[in-house]
């Protein structure tokens, strides 16, 4: 229901709710002196009538946009991980005054470009970053400008900024241990690019377990988990044909796990007693794809919720200790 053909306004919500316009405005902006039930009712009406705040006017009045931008590196294949992250952040922001925009960038693009654009145009109040490097130039730049942000992953400045991270060193340990316990002794890791922090942690975790056992471990060359599915499938097929002694594969995502399975099957190798394969999943479906895949869960919904809260705190309470969380695979 809308007021004729006109765009719904705060006054429209006020008329429908029986509240004063200033009360409606404060409810939508999550003012602490407005009760939870009033906020819920006002937001419900706003959603029902299709109310959209005037961002330009808000920015002129307050200097804020009430927008948080999720800056995502566009992957070659759609991943369950990315979809879960977007969905969980959006859901976490639903009961706040903040809205999410997604700002993608291509693998060939300088990842600093979208961050500079957001900050220099004032198009968001905070950013959430993924694909984090140990010495991440974006993080250093944002800290230098005291612009609010949170990262999905840790940098060398992890004690100074908000982050959520899955402990990929513990994932590497658990993956390697799972393969060794099943008798697999010649293991390879299909790694993310090694300039990314989680790739280094994953490798270190595998090495922690394999060291001193007599098992062999190496990293797949010629392809990373960032490459397209066909490239991964072809590389795994050639690798297993060239090195038939390989009996264990660790992958870093559900997508890479599935294409690795397809590559192995194309050269007559099947996941099971003769070939072990570990995959990390945001949705519980890898065992339905192939029942012998060793699947380790990563709760991306929890990550999205936490990152949304951390970004809001960075905006509203910059003097507080940044929010941090590290989740183990163990």
PDB file of N, CA and C in Angstrom, residues 20-21 34 48 57 79 98 119 124 131 141 198 217 230 252 269 297 310 322:
ATOM      1  N   UNK A  20       4.451  10.099  15.314  1.00  0.00           N
ATOM      2  CA  UNK A  20       4.964  11.357  14.773  1.00  0.00           C
ATOM      3  C   UNK A  20       6.114  11.076  13.818  1.00  0.00           C
ATOM      4  N   UNK A  21       6.307  11.953  12.844  1.00  0.00           N
ATOM      5  CA  UNK A  21       7.390  11.778  11.863  1.00  0.00           C
ATOM      6  C   UNK A  21       8.753  11.667  12.550  1.00  0.00           C
ATOM      7  N   UNK A  34      13.955   4.520  21.509  1.00  0.00           N
ATOM      8  CA  UNK A  34      12.740   3.997  20.885  1.00  0.00           C
ATOM      9  C   UNK A  34      12.647   2.507  21.190  1.00  0.00           C
ATOM     10  N   UNK A  48       6.613  -3.029   3.926  1.00  0.00           N
ATOM     11  CA  UNK A  48       5.366  -3.333   3.229  1.00  0.00           C
ATOM     12  C   UNK A  48       5.039  -2.304   2.154  1.00  0.00           C
ATOM     13  N   UNK A  57      19.812  12.938   0.590  1.00  0.00           N
ATOM     14  CA  UNK A  57      19.386  13.856   1.632  1.00  0.00           C
ATOM     15  C   UNK A  57      19.983  13.502   2.979  1.00  0.00           C
ATOM     16  N   UNK A  79      30.299 -19.685  -6.071  1.00  0.00           N
ATOM     17  CA  UNK A  79      30.615 -20.522  -4.919  1.00  0.00           C
ATOM     18  C   UNK A  79      29.518 -20.437  -3.871  1.00  0.00           C
ATOM     19  N   UNK A  98      21.095   0.034   8.722  1.00  0.00           N
ATOM     20  CA  UNK A  98      22.083  -0.076   7.651  1.00  0.00           C
ATOM     21  C   UNK A  98      21.604  -0.995   6.530  1.00  0.00           C
ATOM     22  N   UNK A 119      35.525   5.067  -0.436  1.00  0.00           N
ATOM     23  CA  UNK A 119      35.958   6.044   0.564  1.00  0.00           C
ATOM     24  C   UNK A 119      35.941   7.459  -0.009  1.00  0.00           C
ATOM     25  N   UNK A 124      29.651   4.790   1.180  1.00  0.00           N
ATOM     26  CA  UNK A 124      29.308   3.874   2.270  1.00  0.00           C
ATOM     27  C   UNK A 124      29.964   4.365   3.548  1.00  0.00           C
ATOM     28  N   UNK A 131      39.171 -12.043   0.831  1.00  0.00           N
ATOM     29  CA  UNK A 131      40.407 -12.326   0.094  1.00  0.00           C
ATOM     30  C   UNK A 131      41.562 -11.520   0.693  1.00  0.00           C
ATOM     31  N   UNK A 141      45.711   1.074   4.064  1.00  0.00           N
ATOM     32  CA  UNK A 141      45.165   2.342   3.556  1.00  0.00           C
ATOM     33  C   UNK A 141      43.960   2.782   4.380  1.00  0.00           C
ATOM     34  N   UNK A 198      45.039 -17.087   4.313  1.00  0.00           N
ATOM     35  CA  UNK A 198      44.444 -18.384   4.632  1.00  0.00           C
ATOM     36  C   UNK A 198      45.114 -19.527   3.885  1.00  0.00           C
ATOM     37  N   UNK A 217      54.101 -34.779   1.167  1.00  0.00           N
ATOM     38  CA  UNK A 217      53.159 -33.672   0.973  1.00  0.00           C
ATOM     39  C   UNK A 217      53.734 -32.669  -0.013  1.00  0.00           C
ATOM     40  N   UNK A 230      37.021 -25.780 -14.963  1.00  0.00           N
ATOM     41  CA  UNK A 230      37.593 -26.619 -16.019  1.00  0.00           C
ATOM     42  C   UNK A 230      39.101 -26.700 -15.900  1.00  0.00           C
ATOM     43  N   UNK A 252      40.233 -26.461  -0.894  1.00  0.00           N
ATOM     44  CA  UNK A 252      39.920 -25.360   0.019  1.00  0.00           C
ATOM     45  C   UNK A 252      38.467 -24.913  -0.034  1.00  0.00           C
ATOM     46  N   UNK A 269      40.385 -42.439 -11.653  1.00  0.00           N
ATOM     47  CA  UNK A 269      40.596 -42.468 -10.206  1.00  0.00           C
ATOM     48  C   UNK A 269      39.304 -42.041  -9.500  1.00  0.00           C
ATOM     49  N   UNK A 297      32.988 -28.644   7.734  1.00  0.00           N
ATOM     50  CA  UNK A 297      32.059 -27.523   7.639  1.00  0.00           C
ATOM     51  C   UNK A 297      32.702 -26.210   8.070  1.00  0.00           C
ATOM     52  N   UNK A 310      30.456  -6.199  13.511  1.00  0.00           N
ATOM     53  CA  UNK A 310      31.763  -5.569  13.680  1.00  0.00           C
ATOM     54  C   UNK A 310      31.872  -4.275  12.880  1.00  0.00           C
ATOM     55  N   UNK A 322      38.261  -3.222  18.592  1.00  0.00           N
ATOM     56  CA  UNK A 322      37.621  -3.847  17.428  1.00  0.00           C
ATOM     57  C   UNK A 322      37.176  -5.266  17.727  1.00  0.00           C
TER      58      UNK A 322
END
